[in-house]
Tab-separated table of C-alpha atoms in Angstrom:
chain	number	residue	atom	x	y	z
A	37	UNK	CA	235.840	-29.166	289.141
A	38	UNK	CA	236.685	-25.973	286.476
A	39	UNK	CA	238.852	-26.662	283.787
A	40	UNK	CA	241.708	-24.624	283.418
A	41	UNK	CA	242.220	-22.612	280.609
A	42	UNK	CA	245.702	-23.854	278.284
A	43	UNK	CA	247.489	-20.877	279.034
A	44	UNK	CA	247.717	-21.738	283.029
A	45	UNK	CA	249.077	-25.207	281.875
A	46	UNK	CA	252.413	-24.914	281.080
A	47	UNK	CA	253.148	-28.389	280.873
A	48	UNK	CA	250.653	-29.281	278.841
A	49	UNK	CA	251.402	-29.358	275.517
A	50	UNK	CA	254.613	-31.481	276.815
A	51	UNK	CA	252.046	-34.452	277.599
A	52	UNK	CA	250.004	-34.213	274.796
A	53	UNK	CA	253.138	-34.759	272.455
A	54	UNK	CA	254.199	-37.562	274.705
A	55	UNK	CA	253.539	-39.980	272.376
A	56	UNK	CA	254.682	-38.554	269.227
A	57	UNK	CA	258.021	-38.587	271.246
A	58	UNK	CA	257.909	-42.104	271.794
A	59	UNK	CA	257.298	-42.866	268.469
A	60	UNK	CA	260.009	-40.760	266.921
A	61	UNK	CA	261.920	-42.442	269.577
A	62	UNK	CA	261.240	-45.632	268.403
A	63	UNK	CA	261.839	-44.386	264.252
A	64	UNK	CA	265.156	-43.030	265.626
A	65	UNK	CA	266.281	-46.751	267.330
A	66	UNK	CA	264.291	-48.852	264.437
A	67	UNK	CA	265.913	-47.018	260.920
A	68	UNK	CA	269.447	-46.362	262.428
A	69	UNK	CA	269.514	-43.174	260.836
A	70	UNK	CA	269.313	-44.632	257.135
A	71	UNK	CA	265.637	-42.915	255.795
A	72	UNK	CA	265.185	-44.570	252.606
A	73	UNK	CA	265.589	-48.025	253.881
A	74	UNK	CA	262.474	-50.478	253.816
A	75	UNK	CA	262.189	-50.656	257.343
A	76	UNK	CA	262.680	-46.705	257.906
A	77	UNK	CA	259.758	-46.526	255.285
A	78	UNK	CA	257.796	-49.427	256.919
A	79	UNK	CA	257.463	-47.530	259.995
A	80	UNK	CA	256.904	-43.995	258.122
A	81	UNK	CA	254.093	-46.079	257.106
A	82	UNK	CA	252.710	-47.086	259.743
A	83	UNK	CA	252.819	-43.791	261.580
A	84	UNK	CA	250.477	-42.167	258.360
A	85	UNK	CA	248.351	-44.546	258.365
A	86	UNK	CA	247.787	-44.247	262.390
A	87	UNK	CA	247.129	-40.593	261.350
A	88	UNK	CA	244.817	-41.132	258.792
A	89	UNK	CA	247.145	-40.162	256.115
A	90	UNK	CA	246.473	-42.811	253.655
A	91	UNK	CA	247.653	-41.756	250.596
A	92	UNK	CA	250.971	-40.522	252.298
A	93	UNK	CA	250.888	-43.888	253.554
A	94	UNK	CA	250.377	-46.347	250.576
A	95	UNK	CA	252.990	-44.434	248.888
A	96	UNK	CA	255.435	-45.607	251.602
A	97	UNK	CA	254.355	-48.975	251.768
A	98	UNK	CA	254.671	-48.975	247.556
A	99	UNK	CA	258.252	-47.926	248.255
A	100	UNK	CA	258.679	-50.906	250.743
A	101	UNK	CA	256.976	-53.120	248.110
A	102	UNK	CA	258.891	-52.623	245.824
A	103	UNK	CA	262.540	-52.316	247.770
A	104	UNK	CA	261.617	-55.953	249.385
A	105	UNK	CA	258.917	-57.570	247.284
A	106	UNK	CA	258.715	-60.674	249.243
A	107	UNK	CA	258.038	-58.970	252.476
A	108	UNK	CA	254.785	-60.341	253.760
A	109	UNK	CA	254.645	-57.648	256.868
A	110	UNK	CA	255.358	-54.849	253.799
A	111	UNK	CA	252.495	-56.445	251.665
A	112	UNK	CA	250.276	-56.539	254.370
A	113	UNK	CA	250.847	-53.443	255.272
A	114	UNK	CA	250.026	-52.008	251.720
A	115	UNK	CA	246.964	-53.878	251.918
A	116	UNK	CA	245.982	-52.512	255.579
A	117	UNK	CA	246.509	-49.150	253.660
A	118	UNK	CA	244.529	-49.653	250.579
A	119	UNK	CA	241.903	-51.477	252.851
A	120	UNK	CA	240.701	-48.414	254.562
A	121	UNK	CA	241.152	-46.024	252.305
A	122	UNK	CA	239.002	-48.212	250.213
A	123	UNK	CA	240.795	-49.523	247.341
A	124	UNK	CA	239.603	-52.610	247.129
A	125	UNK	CA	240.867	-54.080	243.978
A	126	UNK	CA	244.956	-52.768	245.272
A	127	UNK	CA	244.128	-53.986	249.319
A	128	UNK	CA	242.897	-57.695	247.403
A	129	UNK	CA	245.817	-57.806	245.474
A	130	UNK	CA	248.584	-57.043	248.365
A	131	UNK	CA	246.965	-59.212	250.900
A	132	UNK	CA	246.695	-62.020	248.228
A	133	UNK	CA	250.511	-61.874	247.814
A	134	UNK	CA	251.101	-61.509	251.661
A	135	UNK	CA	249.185	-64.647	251.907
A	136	UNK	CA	251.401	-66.335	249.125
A	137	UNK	CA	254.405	-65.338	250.893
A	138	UNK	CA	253.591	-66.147	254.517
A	139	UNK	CA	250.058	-68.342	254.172
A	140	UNK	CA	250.468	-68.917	258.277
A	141	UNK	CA	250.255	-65.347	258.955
A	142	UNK	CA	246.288	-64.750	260.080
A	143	UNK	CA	246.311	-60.568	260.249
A	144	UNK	CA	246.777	-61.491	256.693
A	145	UNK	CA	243.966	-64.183	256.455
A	146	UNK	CA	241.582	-61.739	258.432
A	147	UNK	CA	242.569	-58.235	256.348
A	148	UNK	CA	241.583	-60.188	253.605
A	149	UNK	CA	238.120	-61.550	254.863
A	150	UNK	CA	237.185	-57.907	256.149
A	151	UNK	CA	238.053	-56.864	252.134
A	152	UNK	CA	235.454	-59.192	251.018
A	153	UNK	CA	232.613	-58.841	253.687
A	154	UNK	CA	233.018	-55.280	252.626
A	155	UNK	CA	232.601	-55.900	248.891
A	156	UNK	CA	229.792	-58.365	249.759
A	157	UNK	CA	231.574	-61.564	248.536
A	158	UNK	CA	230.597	-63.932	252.163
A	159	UNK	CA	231.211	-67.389	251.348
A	160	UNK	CA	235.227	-66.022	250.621
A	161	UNK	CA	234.736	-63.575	253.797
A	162	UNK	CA	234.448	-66.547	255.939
A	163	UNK	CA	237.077	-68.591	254.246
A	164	UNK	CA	239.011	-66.105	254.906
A	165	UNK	CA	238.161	-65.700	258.974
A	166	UNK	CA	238.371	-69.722	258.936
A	167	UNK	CA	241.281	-69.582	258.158
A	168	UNK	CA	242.444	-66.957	260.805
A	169	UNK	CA	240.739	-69.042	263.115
A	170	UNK	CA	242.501	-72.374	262.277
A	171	UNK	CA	246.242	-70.748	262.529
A	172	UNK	CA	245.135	-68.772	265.782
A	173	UNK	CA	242.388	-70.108	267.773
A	174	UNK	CA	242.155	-67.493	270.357
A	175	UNK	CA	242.027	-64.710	267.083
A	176	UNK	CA	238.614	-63.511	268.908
A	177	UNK	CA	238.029	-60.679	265.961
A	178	UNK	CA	238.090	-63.131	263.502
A	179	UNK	CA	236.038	-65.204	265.813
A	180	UNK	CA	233.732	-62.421	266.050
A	181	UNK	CA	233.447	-62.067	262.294
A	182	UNK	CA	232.683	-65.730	261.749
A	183	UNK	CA	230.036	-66.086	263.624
A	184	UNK	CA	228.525	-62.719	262.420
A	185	UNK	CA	228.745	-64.226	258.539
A	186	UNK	CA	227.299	-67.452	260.178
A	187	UNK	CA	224.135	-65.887	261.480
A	188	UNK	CA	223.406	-63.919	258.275
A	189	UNK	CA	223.595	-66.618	255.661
């Protein structure tokens, strides 16, 4: 079976940007128009940080930070961001507050487990994924993670 070359698929380029139609679609229907809103900025987020943007993205989740400080989904977020762009000290600090804002949430337990695996700190890594564990039981990544830290030390 040949491949055929782009300029004998007209339609193409339609399906490629199928889902960055979606998710302006979804922007559109979630910020009601208003751009500088937390949630408006929340997603903007979001959709840089799926794209790798990171620095684009922390800014926005520093704006939704500080428009709704005691936002645990914002501060978690911000720490997602910092996470992989590897500001550790920044990722720590948001996830810490996420934590003290919603301590049931376990995305926010687990974020902050990977952050200290990564900076080599285990017996808090596993705290951490213990406690993801405990508030979801079926949390299989954190599961996962557990039992990795458990075999090593």
């Amino acid at each position: 079976m040949s491949i055929e070359p782009p300029s004998t698929r007209p339609y193409q380029h339609r399906v490629d940007n199928l889902g960055t139609a979606r998710l302006e679609a979804l922007y559109k229907l979630v910020t009601h128009g208003k751009p500088a809103d937390a949630r408006s900025l929340h997603v903007k987020s979001i959709l840089a940080y799926q794209g790798g943007r990171y620095q684009e993205a922390a800014e926005l989740s520093g704006k939704c930070v500080s428009l709704e400080p005691k936002n645990a989904q914002y501060q978690r977020q911000l720490g997602k961001v910092c996470a992989e762009a590897g500001w550790w000290q920044a990722a720590m600090a948001a996830l810490n507050r996420a934590i003290y804002l919603n301590p049931y949430e376990p995305e926010s337990w687990y974020g902050l487990g990977d952050i200290f695996n990564r900076v080599e700190k285990f017996d808090k890594a596993k705290f951490c994924f213990e406690q993801s564990t405990l508030l979801r039981p079926d949390f299989e990544a954190a599961r996962a993670r557990l039992a990795e830290l458990e075999s090593v030390t």
